Amino acid sequence: MSNEALQRAVEALFTARIVYVYSPGPCAGLAELMIYRMARFGLQLKKMAPSGHELLETLMHADQQDVLLVFGFVQLLPEIEVILDHAREANYQVILITDRLVYPRSQDADLYY
């Protein structure tokens, strides 16, 4: 990851009204740690439900002032597809972090790492 790419992510996170964190399954610990650490900087972060209507309830409140940070490891989950689709409608930024060199629909994220 280049320094410029990292700076874009930092700027997006620090200027967001709310940072929603989607980190399902084995990635859940990453969300908890990030929320804990970033709260020290006064950021407003919210962990999203892993699936179902609770996920949709959270998405309903996201708007163009917000950022969704998505941890998408191994495979593209249907929930991540919903987040990416909704991002285009609601016009919020999506930062996608993955462990794959090629990730389906990565082009739909604003920032991809």
Coordinates of N, CA and C in Angstrom, one line a residue, residues 13-52:
L13 N -11.6 8.4 7.0 CA -12.0 8.0 8.3 C -12.2 9.2 9.3
F14 N -11.2 10.1 9.2 CA -11.2 11.2 10.2 C -12.2 12.4 9.8
T15 N -12.7 12.4 8.6 CA -13.7 13.4 8.2 C -15.1 12.8 8.2
A16 N -15.3 11.6 8.4 CA -16.6 11.0 8.4 C -17.4 11.4 9.7
R17 N -18.7 11.5 9.5 CA -19.6 11.8 10.6 C -19.6 10.5 11.5
I18 N -19.9 9.4 10.8 CA -19.8 8.1 11.5 C -19.1 7.1 10.6
V19 N -18.3 6.2 11.2 CA -17.6 5.1 10.5 C -18.3 3.9 10.9
Y20 N -19.0 3.2 10.0 CA -19.6 2.0 10.2 C -18.6 0.9 9.9
V21 N -18.5 -0.1 10.8 CA -17.5 -1.2 10.5 C -18.2 -2.5 10.3
Y22 N -18.0 -3.1 9.2 CA -18.6 -4.4 8.9 C -17.5 -5.4 8.9
S23 N -17.5 -6.3 9.8 CA -16.4 -7.3 10.0 C -17.0 -8.6 10.5
P24 N -17.6 -9.4 9.6 CA -18.3 -10.6 10.0 C -17.4 -11.8 10.4
G25 N -17.9 -12.7 11.1 CA -17.3 -14.0 11.4 C -15.9 -13.9 12.1
P26 N -14.9 -14.5 11.5 CA -13.6 -14.5 12.2 C -13.0 -13.1 12.2
C27 N -13.5 -12.2 11.4 CA -13.0 -10.8 11.4 C -13.5 -9.9 12.5
A28 N -14.5 -10.4 13.3 CA -15.2 -9.6 14.3 C -14.2 -9.0 15.3
G29 N -13.1 -9.7 15.6 CA -12.1 -9.1 16.5 C -11.5 -7.9 16.0
L30 N -11.3 -7.9 14.7 CA -10.7 -6.7 14.0 C -11.5 -5.4 14.3
A31 N -12.9 -5.6 14.1 CA -13.8 -4.5 14.3 C -13.7 -4.0 15.8
E32 N -13.8 -5.0 16.7 CA -13.7 -4.6 18.1 C -12.5 -3.8 18.5
L33 N -11.3 -4.3 18.0 CA -10.1 -3.6 18.3 C -10.0 -2.2 17.6
M34 N -10.5 -2.1 16.4 CA -10.4 -0.9 15.7 C -11.3 0.2 16.3
I35 N -12.5 -0.3 16.7 CA -13.5 0.7 17.4 C -12.9 1.1 18.7
Y36 N -12.3 0.3 19.4 CA -11.7 0.6 20.7 C -10.5 1.6 20.5
R37 N -9.7 1.3 19.6 CA -8.5 2.2 19.4 C -8.9 3.5 18.8
M38 N -9.7 3.5 17.8 CA -10.1 4.8 17.1 C -10.9 5.7 17.9
A39 N -11.6 5.2 18.9 CA -12.4 6.0 19.8 C -11.5 7.0 20.6
R40 N -10.3 6.6 20.7 CA -9.3 7.5 21.4 C -9.1 8.8 20.7
F41 N -9.4 8.8 19.4 CA -9.2 10.0 18.6 C -10.5 10.8 18.4
G42 N -11.5 10.3 19.2 CA -12.8 11.0 19.1 C -13.7 10.7 17.9
L43 N -13.4 9.6 17.2 CA -14.2 9.2 16.1 C -15.4 8.5 16.6
Q44 N -16.5 8.6 15.8 CA -17.8 8.0 16.1 C -17.8 6.7 15.2
L45 N -17.6 5.5 15.8 CA -17.6 4.3 15.1 C -18.8 3.4 15.6
K46 N -19.3 2.6 14.7 CA -20.4 1.7 15.0 C -20.2 0.4 14.3
K47 N -20.2 -0.7 15.1 CA -20.1 -2.1 14.5 C -21.4 -2.5 14.0
M48 N -21.4 -3.0 12.8 CA -22.6 -3.4 12.1 C -22.9 -4.9 12.4
A49 N -24.2 -5.2 12.4 CA -24.6 -6.6 12.5 C -24.1 -7.4 11.3
P50 N -23.7 -8.7 11.5 CA -23.2 -9.5 10.5 C -24.1 -9.8 9.3
S51 N -25.5 -9.8 9.6 CA -26.4 -10.2 8.5 C -27.8 -9.8 8.9
G52 N -28.7 -10.1 8.0 CA -30.2 -10.0 8.3 C -30.7 -8.5 8.4

